[in-house]
Structure formats: structure tokens, C-alpha cells
CSV table of C-alpha atoms in Angstrom, one decimal:
chain,number,residue,atom,x,y,z
H,1340,MET,CA,-8.7,-14.7,-45.4
H,1341,GLN,CA,-9.6,-14.8,-41.7
H,1342,ILE,CA,-7.2,-12.9,-39.4
H,1343,GLN,CA,-6.3,-14.8,-36.2
H,1344,SER,CA,-4.3,-12.8,-33.6
H,1345,ASP,CA,-3.8,-15.6,-31.0
H,1346,TYR,CA,-0.2,-16.6,-30.7
H,1347,ILE,CA,2.0,-19.6,-29.8
H,1348,VAL,CA,5.2,-18.9,-27.9
H,1349,VAL,CA,8.0,-21.2,-29.0
H,1350,ASP,CA,10.6,-21.3,-26.2
H,1351,ASN,CA,11.5,-25.0,-25.7
H,1352,VAL,CA,12.6,-27.9,-27.9
H,1353,ARG,CA,9.2,-29.6,-28.0
H,1354,SER,CA,7.3,-26.5,-29.1
H,1355,LEU,CA,10.0,-25.8,-31.7
H,1356,GLN,CA,9.8,-29.2,-33.2
H,1357,LEU,CA,6.0,-28.9,-33.5
H,1358,ALA,CA,6.2,-25.5,-35.0
H,1359,LEU,CA,8.8,-26.5,-37.6
H,1360,ILE,CA,6.7,-29.5,-38.7
H,1361,THR,CA,3.7,-27.2,-39.3
H,1362,LEU,CA,5.6,-24.4,-41.0
H,1363,SER,CA,7.3,-26.8,-43.3
H,1364,GLN,CA,3.9,-27.6,-44.9
H,1365,SER,CA,3.3,-23.9,-45.7
H,1366,ASP,CA,3.7,-22.1,-49.0
H,1367,CYS,CA,3.8,-18.7,-47.4
H,1368,LEU,CA,5.4,-17.3,-44.2
H,1369,SER,CA,4.9,-13.8,-42.8
H,1370,ILE,CA,8.0,-12.8,-40.8
H,1371,ASP,CA,9.1,-10.0,-38.4
H,1372,THR,CA,11.7,-9.6,-35.7
H,1373,GLU,CA,12.0,-7.6,-32.4
H,1374,SER,CA,15.5,-6.6,-31.4
H,1375,SER,CA,17.3,-5.0,-28.4
H,1376,GLY,CA,18.8,-2.0,-30.3
H,1377,TYR,CA,16.7,0.6,-28.6
H,1378,TYR,CA,18.3,-0.5,-25.3
H,1379,THR,CA,21.7,-2.0,-26.1
H,1380,TYR,CA,24.8,-0.9,-28.0
H,1381,TYR,CA,25.1,-4.2,-29.8
H,1382,SER,CA,21.7,-5.0,-31.2
H,1383,LYS,CA,20.5,-8.7,-31.2
H,1384,VAL,CA,17.3,-10.4,-32.3
H,1385,CYS,CA,15.1,-11.1,-29.3
H,1386,LEU,CA,12.0,-12.5,-31.0
H,1387,ILE,CA,11.2,-14.0,-34.4
H,1388,GLN,CA,7.5,-13.8,-35.3
H,1389,ILE,CA,6.1,-16.1,-38.0
H,1390,SER,CA,2.5,-16.3,-39.2
H,1391,SER,CA,1.2,-18.9,-41.5
H,1392,LYS,CA,-2.2,-20.4,-42.2
H,1393,GLY,CA,-3.9,-18.6,-39.3
H,1394,LYS,CA,-1.3,-19.6,-36.8
H,1395,ASN,CA,1.1,-17.1,-35.2
H,1396,TYR,CA,4.3,-18.3,-33.7
H,1397,ILE,CA,6.7,-16.2,-31.6
H,1398,PHE,CA,10.1,-17.8,-31.4
H,1399,ASP,CA,12.3,-16.9,-28.5
H,1400,PRO,CA,16.0,-17.0,-29.4
H,1401,ILE,CA,17.0,-16.0,-25.8
H,1402,ARG,CA,15.4,-19.2,-24.5
H,1403,LEU,CA,16.3,-21.5,-27.4
H,1404,ASP,CA,19.8,-22.6,-28.0
H,1405,ASP,CA,19.4,-23.7,-31.6
H,1406,LEU,CA,17.1,-22.1,-34.2
H,1407,SER,CA,18.9,-23.6,-37.3
H,1408,GLY,CA,15.7,-25.6,-38.1
H,1409,LEU,CA,14.2,-22.4,-39.5
H,1410,GLY,CA,17.0,-22.2,-42.1
H,1411,PRO,CA,15.6,-24.7,-44.6
H,1412,LEU,CA,12.3,-22.8,-44.5
H,1413,PHE,CA,13.9,-19.5,-45.3
H,1414,GLU,CA,16.0,-21.0,-48.1
H,1415,ASN,CA,13.1,-23.0,-49.7
H,1416,PRO,CA,12.3,-21.3,-53.0
H,1417,SER,CA,8.8,-22.8,-52.9
H,1418,ILE,CA,7.9,-20.9,-49.7
H,1419,LEU,CA,7.3,-17.2,-50.0
H,1420,LYS,CA,8.6,-15.1,-47.1
H,1421,ILE,CA,6.8,-11.8,-46.6
H,1422,PHE,CA,8.3,-9.0,-44.6
H,1423,HIS,CA,7.7,-5.3,-43.9
H,1424,SER,CA,11.0,-3.5,-44.3
H,1425,ALA,CA,12.7,-6.8,-45.3
H,1426,SER,CA,16.2,-5.4,-45.4
H,1427,ASP,CA,16.4,-4.7,-41.7
H,1428,ASP,CA,15.0,-8.1,-40.6
H,1429,ILE,CA,17.0,-10.1,-43.1
H,1430,LYS,CA,20.3,-8.5,-42.2
H,1431,ALA,CA,19.6,-9.0,-38.5
H,1432,LEU,CA,18.7,-12.7,-39.0
H,1433,LYS,CA,21.8,-13.2,-41.2
H,1434,ARG,CA,24.0,-11.5,-38.6
H,1435,ASP,CA,22.7,-13.4,-35.6
H,1436,PHE,CA,21.9,-16.8,-37.0
H,1437,GLY,CA,23.6,-17.1,-40.5
H,1438,PHE,CA,20.3,-17.6,-42.3
H,1439,LYS,CA,19.9,-17.3,-46.0
H,1440,PHE,CA,16.7,-16.2,-47.8
H,1441,ILE,CA,15.2,-17.1,-51.2
H,1442,ASN,CA,11.8,-15.9,-52.5
H,1443,ILE,CA,10.7,-12.9,-50.4
H,1444,ALA,CA,8.2,-10.1,-50.7
H,1445,ASP,CA,8.5,-6.7,-49.0
H,1446,THR,CA,5.3,-4.7,-48.2
H,1447,MET,CA,7.5,-1.6,-47.3
H,1448,PHE,CA,9.1,-1.4,-50.7
H,1449,SER,CA,5.8,-2.3,-52.4
H,1450,SER,CA,4.1,0.7,-50.6
H,1451,ARG,CA,6.7,3.0,-52.1
H,1452,LEU,CA,6.4,1.5,-55.6
H,1453,LEU,CA,2.6,1.9,-55.3
H,1454,ASP,CA,3.1,5.5,-54.2
H,1455,LEU,CA,0.9,5.0,-51.1
H,1456,GLU,CA,0.4,8.0,-48.8
H,1457,GLN,CA,2.6,6.4,-46.0
H,1458,ASN,CA,4.8,3.4,-45.8
H,1459,SER,CA,4.6,2.2,-42.2
H,1460,LEU,CA,3.0,-1.1,-41.2
H,1461,LEU,CA,0.5,0.8,-39.0
H,1462,TYR,CA,-0.6,2.7,-42.0
H,1463,LEU,CA,-0.9,-0.4,-44.3
H,1464,VAL,CA,-3.0,-2.3,-41.7
H,1465,GLU,CA,-5.3,0.6,-41.4
H,1466,HIS,CA,-5.4,1.3,-45.2
H,1467,TYR,CA,-6.2,-2.3,-46.2
H,1468,HIS,CA,-8.0,-3.6,-43.1
H,1469,LYS,CA,-9.4,-0.5,-41.4
H,1470,VAL,CA,-7.7,-1.6,-38.1
H,1471,LYS,CA,-5.6,0.7,-36.0
H,1472,LEU,CA,-2.7,-1.1,-34.3
H,1473,SER,CA,-1.4,0.2,-31.0
H,1474,LYS,CA,2.1,1.8,-30.8
H,1475,LYS,CA,2.3,1.2,-27.0
H,1476,GLU,CA,5.0,-1.5,-27.1
H,1477,GLN,CA,6.9,-0.1,-30.0
H,1478,LYS,CA,9.9,0.8,-27.8
H,1479,SER,CA,9.7,-2.1,-25.5
H,1480,ASN,CA,12.7,-3.8,-23.9
H,1481,TRP,CA,12.5,-7.1,-25.9
H,1482,GLU,CA,15.5,-8.6,-24.1
H,1483,LYS,CA,13.9,-8.8,-20.7
H,1484,ARG,CA,12.3,-12.0,-19.5
H,1485,PRO,CA,9.5,-12.8,-18.9
H,1486,LEU,CA,7.8,-10.7,-21.5
H,1487,GLU,CA,4.5,-9.1,-20.7
H,1488,LYS,CA,1.4,-10.4,-22.4
H,1489,SER,CA,0.9,-7.0,-24.0
H,1490,GLN,CA,4.4,-7.3,-25.6
H,1491,LEU,CA,3.7,-10.7,-27.0
H,1492,GLN,CA,0.3,-9.5,-28.4
H,1493,TYR,CA,2.0,-6.5,-30.0
H,1494,ALA,CA,4.7,-8.7,-31.5
H,1495,ALA,CA,2.2,-11.2,-33.0
H,1496,LEU,CA,0.1,-8.4,-34.6
H,1497,ASP,CA,3.2,-7.4,-36.6
H,1498,THR,CA,2.8,-10.5,-38.9
H,1499,VAL,CA,-0.9,-11.5,-38.8
H,1500,TYR,CA,-1.9,-9.0,-41.6
H,1501,LEU,CA,1.1,-9.3,-43.9
H,1502,GLU,CA,-0.1,-12.1,-46.1
H,1503,SER,CA,-3.4,-10.4,-46.8
H,1504,ILE,CA,-1.7,-7.0,-47.4
H,1505,TRP,CA,0.7,-8.6,-49.8
H,1506,ASP,CA,-2.1,-10.3,-51.7
H,1507,LYS,CA,-3.7,-7.0,-52.3
H,1508,MET,CA,-0.4,-5.3,-53.2
H,1509,ARG,CA,0.6,-8.0,-55.6
H,1510,GLU,CA,-2.7,-7.6,-57.4
H,1511,GLU,CA,-2.3,-3.9,-57.8
H,1512,LEU,CA,1.4,-4.2,-58.8
H,1513,GLY,CA,0.3,-6.6,-61.5
H,1514,LYS,CA,-2.4,-4.3,-62.8
H,1515,ARG,CA,0.1,-1.4,-62.9
H,1516,LYS,CA,2.8,-3.5,-64.6
H,1517,LEU,CA,5.1,-3.0,-61.7
H,1518,LEU,CA,5.3,-6.5,-60.4
H,1519,ASP,CA,8.5,-7.6,-62.3
H,1520,GLU,CA,10.3,-4.5,-60.9
H,1521,ALA,CA,9.1,-5.4,-57.4
H,1522,VAL,CA,10.1,-9.0,-57.6
H,1523,SER,CA,13.6,-8.1,-58.9
H,1524,GLU,CA,14.1,-5.7,-56.0
H,1525,PHE,CA,13.0,-8.3,-53.5
H,1526,ALA,CA,15.7,-10.7,-54.9
H,1527,LYS,CA,18.3,-7.9,-54.4
H,1528,ILE,CA,17.1,-7.3,-50.9
H,1529,ALA,CA,17.3,-11.1,-50.1
H,1530,GLU,CA,21.0,-11.1,-51.1
H,1531,GLU,CA,22.1,-8.2,-49.0
H,1532,GLU,CA,24.6,-9.0,-46.3
H,1533,PRO,CA,25.0,-7.2,-43.0
H,1534,GLU,CA,27.9,-4.8,-42.8
H,1535,PRO,CA,30.4,-5.3,-39.9
H,1536,PHE,CA,29.2,-3.1,-37.0
H,1537,GLU,CA,31.9,-0.7,-36.1
H,1538,GLY,CA,30.0,1.4,-33.6
H,1539,PHE,CA,27.6,4.4,-34.0
H,1540,SER,CA,28.8,7.1,-36.3
H,1541,ILE,CA,29.0,10.6,-34.8
H,1542,ASN,CA,26.9,12.9,-37.0
H,1543,LEU,CA,27.2,16.4,-35.6
H,1544,GLU,CA,25.0,17.8,-38.3
H,1545,LYS,CA,22.0,15.8,-36.9
H,1546,PHE,CA,22.5,17.1,-33.3
H,1547,PRO,CA,19.7,19.5,-32.3
H,1548,ASN,CA,20.6,23.2,-32.7
H,1549,VAL,CA,24.3,22.4,-33.5
H,1550,LEU,CA,24.4,25.5,-35.7
H,1551,GLU,CA,23.8,27.7,-32.7
H,1552,LEU,CA,26.9,26.5,-31.0
H,1553,GLY,CA,30.3,28.1,-31.4
H,1554,SER,CA,33.1,26.4,-33.3
H,1555,ASP,CA,34.9,25.4,-30.0
H,1556,GLU,CA,31.7,24.1,-28.6
H,1557,ARG,CA,31.1,22.0,-31.7
H,1558,ARG,CA,34.6,20.4,-31.2
H,1559,ALA,CA,33.8,19.7,-27.5
H,1560,LEU,CA,30.4,18.3,-28.6
H,1561,HIS,CA,32.2,15.9,-31.0
H,1562,ASP,CA,34.6,14.8,-28.4
H,1563,THR,CA,31.8,14.3,-25.8
H,1564,LEU,CA,29.8,12.2,-28.2
H,1565,GLY,CA,32.9,10.1,-28.8
H,1566,PHE,CA,33.4,9.6,-25.1
H,1567,ARG,CA,29.8,8.7,-24.6
H,1568,ASP,CA,30.0,6.2,-27.4
H,1569,GLU,CA,33.0,4.4,-25.8
H,1570,LYS,CA,31.2,4.3,-22.5
H,1571,ALA,CA,28.1,2.9,-24.1
H,1572,LYS,CA,30.1,0.2,-25.9
H,1573,LYS,CA,31.6,-0.9,-22.6
H,1574,LEU,CA,28.2,-1.0,-20.8
H,1575,ASN,CA,26.4,-2.4,-23.9
H,1576,LYS,CA,23.8,0.4,-23.6
H,1577,ALA,CA,22.3,2.5,-26.4
H,1578,PRO,CA,24.3,5.8,-26.3
H,1579,PHE,CA,21.3,8.0,-25.5
H,1580,ARG,CA,20.7,5.8,-22.5
H,1581,VAL,CA,24.1,6.6,-21.1
H,1582,TRP,CA,23.6,10.4,-21.5
H,1583,ASN,CA,20.8,12.0,-23.4
H,1584,ASN,CA,21.3,15.0,-25.7
H,1585,ASP,CA,20.4,17.5,-23.0
H,1586,LYS,CA,23.0,16.1,-20.6
H,1587,VAL,CA,25.6,16.0,-23.4
H,1588,LEU,CA,24.9,19.7,-24.1
H,1589,GLU,CA,25.1,20.5,-20.4
H,1590,LEU,CA,28.6,18.9,-20.3
H,1591,VAL,CA,29.7,20.9,-23.3
H,1592,LYS,CA,28.6,24.2,-21.7
H,1593,SER,CA,30.3,23.2,-18.4
H,1594,ARG,CA,33.5,21.9,-20.0
H,1595,GLY,CA,35.9,24.4,-18.3
H,1596,GLU,CA,34.5,23.8,-14.7
H,1597,LEU,CA,35.5,20.4,-13.2
H,1598,ASN,CA,33.2,20.8,-10.2
H,1599,LYS,CA,30.2,21.3,-12.5
H,1600,LEU,CA,31.2,18.3,-14.5
H,1601,ILE,CA,31.4,16.2,-11.3
H,1602,ASP,CA,27.8,17.3,-10.4
H,1603,ILE,CA,26.6,16.2,-13.8
H,1604,VAL,CA,28.3,12.8,-14.3
H,1605,GLY,CA,30.3,11.9,-11.2
H,1606,LYS,CA,34.0,12.2,-10.3
H,1607,LYS,CA,35.5,9.5,-12.6
H,1608,ASP,CA,33.8,10.5,-15.8
H,1609,ALA,CA,34.1,14.2,-15.0
H,1610,GLU,CA,37.9,14.0,-14.5
H,1611,ASN,CA,38.3,12.0,-17.8
H,1612,LEU,CA,36.1,14.4,-19.7
H,1613,TYR,CA,38.0,17.4,-18.3
H,1614,GLN,CA,41.2,16.0,-19.8
H,1615,VAL,CA,39.4,15.4,-23.1
H,1616,TYR,CA,38.3,19.1,-23.2
H,1617,LYS,CA,41.8,20.3,-22.3
H,1618,ASN,CA,43.2,18.2,-25.2
H,1619,PRO,CA,40.6,18.4,-28.0
H,1620,SER,CA,40.9,15.8,-30.8
H,1621,GLY,CA,41.1,18.4,-33.5
H,1622,PRO,CA,40.6,22.1,-34.4
H,1623,PRO,CA,37.4,24.0,-33.8
H,1624,ILE,CA,34.6,22.8,-36.1
H,1625,GLN,CA,33.2,25.5,-38.4
H,1626,LYS,CA,29.7,25.5,-39.7
H,1627,ASN,CA,30.8,24.7,-43.3
H,1628,ASP,CA,32.7,21.6,-42.0
H,1629,LEU,CA,29.4,20.0,-40.7
H,1630,PHE,CA,27.9,19.1,-44.0
H,1631,LYS,CA,30.8,17.7,-46.0
H,1632,ARG,CA,30.1,14.5,-47.8
H,1633,SER,CA,32.2,11.9,-49.5
H,1634,ILE,CA,31.2,13.4,-52.9
H,1635,GLU,CA,33.5,16.3,-52.1
H,1636,ASP,CA,36.5,14.0,-52.5
H,1637,LEU,CA,35.7,13.4,-56.1
H,1638,THR,CA,38.3,14.4,-58.7
H,1639,GLY,CA,37.6,16.6,-61.6
H,1640,GLU,CA,36.3,14.0,-64.1
H,1641,GLU,CA,34.6,12.1,-61.3
H,1642,ALA,CA,32.8,15.2,-60.2
H,1643,ASP,CA,31.7,15.9,-63.7
H,1644,ARG,CA,30.3,12.3,-64.0
H,1645,PHE,CA,28.6,12.8,-60.6
H,1646,LYS,CA,26.8,15.9,-61.8
H,1647,ARG,CA,25.7,14.2,-65.0
H,1648,LEU,CA,24.4,11.2,-63.0
H,1649,ARG,CA,22.5,13.5,-60.7
H,1650,GLN,CA,20.8,15.1,-63.7
H,1651,TRP,CA,20.1,11.6,-65.1
H,1652,ARG,CA,18.5,10.7,-61.8
H,1653,GLU,CA,16.3,13.8,-61.9
H,1654,THR,CA,15.3,13.0,-65.5
H,1655,VAL,CA,14.2,9.4,-64.5
H,1656,MET,CA,12.3,10.8,-61.5
H,1657,SER,CA,10.5,13.2,-63.7
H,1658,ILE,CA,9.6,10.6,-66.3
H,1659,ARG,CA,8.4,8.1,-63.7
H,1660,ARG,CA,6.8,10.8,-61.4
H,1661,MET,CA,8.6,9.3,-58.4
H,1662,GLY,CA,10.5,10.3,-55.3
H,1663,HIS,CA,14.2,9.9,-54.3
H,1664,ASN,CA,13.4,6.9,-52.1
H,1665,LEU,CA,13.2,4.6,-55.2
H,1666,MET,CA,16.4,6.0,-56.8
H,1667,PRO,CA,20.1,5.6,-55.9
H,1668,SER,CA,21.4,7.8,-53.2
H,1669,ASN,CA,24.1,10.4,-53.6
H,1670,LYS,CA,26.5,7.9,-52.0
H,1671,ASN,CA,25.6,5.3,-54.7
H,1672,ILE,CA,25.8,8.0,-57.4
H,1673,ALA,CA,29.3,8.9,-56.1
H,1674,GLU,CA,30.4,5.3,-56.1
H,1675,ILE,CA,29.2,4.9,-59.7
H,1676,ALA,CA,31.0,8.1,-60.7
H,1677,LYS,CA,34.3,6.8,-59.2
H,1678,ARG,CA,34.1,3.3,-60.6
H,1679,ASN,CA,33.0,4.6,-64.1
H,1680,PRO,CA,31.4,1.4,-65.5
H,1681,LYS,CA,31.6,1.1,-69.3
H,1682,SER,CA,29.2,-1.8,-69.8
H,1683,ILE,CA,26.0,-3.3,-68.5
H,1684,GLU,CA,28.1,-6.1,-67.0
H,1685,GLU,CA,30.4,-3.7,-65.2
H,1686,LEU,CA,27.4,-1.8,-63.9
H,1687,LYS,CA,25.8,-5.1,-62.6
H,1688,GLU,CA,29.1,-6.1,-60.9
H,1689,LEU,CA,28.9,-2.9,-58.7
H,1690,GLY,CA,26.0,-4.6,-56.9
H,1691,ILE,CA,24.1,-1.3,-56.5
H,1692,PHE,CA,21.1,-2.1,-58.6
H,1693,SER,CA,18.6,-5.0,-58.9
H,1694,ASN,CA,18.6,-6.9,-62.2
H,1695,TRP,CA,15.5,-5.0,-63.3
H,1696,LYS,CA,17.2,-1.6,-62.7
H,1697,VAL,CA,20.3,-2.7,-64.5
H,1698,GLU,CA,18.3,-3.7,-67.5
H,1699,ASN,CA,15.9,-0.8,-67.6
H,1700,TYR,CA,18.1,2.0,-66.3
H,1701,GLY,CA,21.5,0.7,-67.4
H,1702,PRO,CA,21.7,1.9,-71.0
H,1703,SER,CA,20.6,5.5,-70.1
H,1704,LEU,CA,22.9,5.6,-67.1
H,1705,LEU,CA,25.9,4.5,-69.2
H,1706,ALA,CA,25.0,7.1,-71.8
H,1707,ALA,CA,24.8,9.8,-69.1
H,1708,ILE,CA,28.3,8.9,-67.8
H,1709,GLN,CA,29.7,9.3,-71.3
H,1710,SER,CA,27.8,12.6,-71.8
H,1711,LYS,CA,25.6,11.1,-74.6
H,1712,PRO,CA,21.9,11.7,-75.1
H,1713,TYR,CA,19.7,9.1,-73.3
H,1714,GLU,CA,16.2,10.4,-72.9
H,1715,THR,CA,14.7,8.3,-75.7
H,1716,THR,CA,15.9,5.1,-73.9
H,1717,LEU,CA,13.6,6.0,-70.9
H,1718,SER,CA,10.4,6.4,-72.8
H,1719,GLY,CA,9.0,3.0,-72.0
H,1720,LEU,CA,9.3,3.3,-68.2
H,1721,ILE,CA,6.1,2.9,-66.2
H,1722,PRO,CA,5.2,6.0,-64.1
H,1723,ILE,CA,4.9,5.4,-60.3
H,1724,LYS,CA,2.7,8.3,-59.4
H,1725,LYS,CA,-0.8,8.2,-60.9
H,1726,LYS,CA,-2.0,11.2,-62.8
H,1727,PHE,CA,-4.6,13.2,-61.1
H,1728,ASP,CA,-7.9,13.7,-63.0
């Protein structure tokens, strides 16, 4: 297929009507979004890019009051919707516009199932088309108007190659007998709903060099990050744009000296922080407190089931020669251990697995929960990683 990188900006009612007429005649749409999350506390979709039949549309939700006309296209089972990292885009579009999606494909998931060297769109475009896309506008402020031409060009290029890439991936998935698994996973992704946004979680274990801090400093760090989060929420700014990690650490180190705090963040914030440091939210945070997970809350029998499920996961990974990114996470494993499903139907009702996984992994997983042999039920699974010659 011929790749056209020219784009049409859809930012008024007339251009929207024309675009919808054209897209309604398509059997395949390549879709991407650009959001404000790198700049704002509450992320919102700022652009929707759709490519089809050599035309590339950039819809501007900030300029358009009503994008509901896209809804019937996204729900039409006769139109394939292709994404890269579909879950992120679909959840954002559901959250902001209430759209629903039927019949999708995801080149990100497909790249994992095909065990490609990397999974980014940049890699896939280079891998399949020998074209290197620019990363220059990757962290652009998509909320500002007017947008620069370079931003629009960057946004358009996120969708122009998707249909061609998917065509090649679909062929390879079919040859390797992995297509049914992929399609089932796509259906699961299309049904995912966005979770209510309750703010950014404070993950001390991910803060740079946190293990080098003392236990009192770690408590102060936790409270500083909480203070920053509240400030970011009020300003609707991404937390790191309020104070970066270096400034946060500087505040922690200066927590006992009001004048130093004033020099760093100004009088009002300094005085409030000073009181926070004088009245910490909890006891000092020891190193072994940093990496606690929900799985530590499991009871005796739940913990035993969790261990068996982790071993089951390792067995499946070994048989299929695959990585963790295609298997349930520890959080999912813990949820299964707690709920203790006793039938395929109960396992399906948990909503953790696609239908393909329920059918192909379910019998062995249920056997593992009950501490019964299960290896023979996994013998027919298709390996993901190819054997080396």
C-alpha cells in the first residue's frame, strides 16, 4: 500500500461532517491519540488521529464541541480499528467521550506475541518499513493552540503506517497459529473500562536512591510527595512540573530549617511544609517497608494458592518460551488466589483473562489451585519464542 503522510486537520463542523462521510465508507481505521498528561494532573485527549485509505485526519477535541459522530464508526463491527497500545487509547477515549469499541487490532500486543526485539511504534515502523520516525515532539504540549506544523506532522505519522504493519503482523500470526489468541486478546482490550482516577500513587520504592536515605528522611520524602501531589492537583499540573525530584530531595534535606525551605519554594509553601515535617504522617519508613505488596496480605491458604499459581505461571512460560509481559501479573495471581475459582465459568467471571486464555489456560490453572497435576493439559500450547537453529 502507498503511504501518504499529508494530513487534514478537522477543527470545525464542516470539516468534521466531510471526514465522517469519508470514514463511514472505510473498512479499516488506524487510530491514535495525543493527551495532555505530560503537562497536566488530569489528563485529557487533545488530538485524535485517524488514517484510512491514504487520508490522515487529525481531529481537534479542543476546538470541536461534539465528536459523537465518531461513535458509530468505533462500534461498527464491520470496520477494523487498529491501534498501537490499544488499551491506553481506548480507555482515554472512553473516559473523555464515552465511546465504545468493537473489532480492534493492537500492534503493540501483536509485537509481544510475535516476540519481536522491541515493541515501540518507532521500532515497528523501522522494522517493517525501514523508516526512522522522529521522537522530537514526543513530549509536546498537545493542549496548546495553535499547534506547530511539526507537532501535526508528528501526530499524523503515528497512524499512517499502522494498517500496513498490521497486515504483515496478521499474516505472520496466522502462519504461527497465534491469530486466534491475538483476536481474543483484542476483544478483551476493547471491553476494558477506565478506572476512576484518584490521583497519582506515591511509590517511594521508585524514587531515585531512596535506599540511601535514612528512615526519617524516607518519611519526610513520603510526606513531601503527598504535599506536592495536592499542589499539583489544585494547579492541574503534572507533579514533576510543580517540583522535580531534585527539588523534592532538597526540601527533605532542609526540612528542619525554615529559612532554607523559604529559599527553595517561597514563604507560603515553606511554612506549610515546615508544619508537615514537624507532624509526620506516620513512623519512620524502614527499608523493608518499601517493597511490601498486596500479596503479603494473603492468608495461609491464599498464600499457598498464590505460590502454586506462580509455579503454574513459570511452567506455562517455560513451555511457551515466553516472557512475563504475556502472563498475569502478581496482582492478578493474588486476586485469583483470593477468589479461589472452582470452575471455568467462575474463572471467566473474574474478568482477568481473555476467552482464549480461559479456554487454554483455565483447566491447568484450576488444577494448580487444587494442587493437582496439570502439565499434560499444556502440551498443545504454541511456543512464542522461536527456537534458534
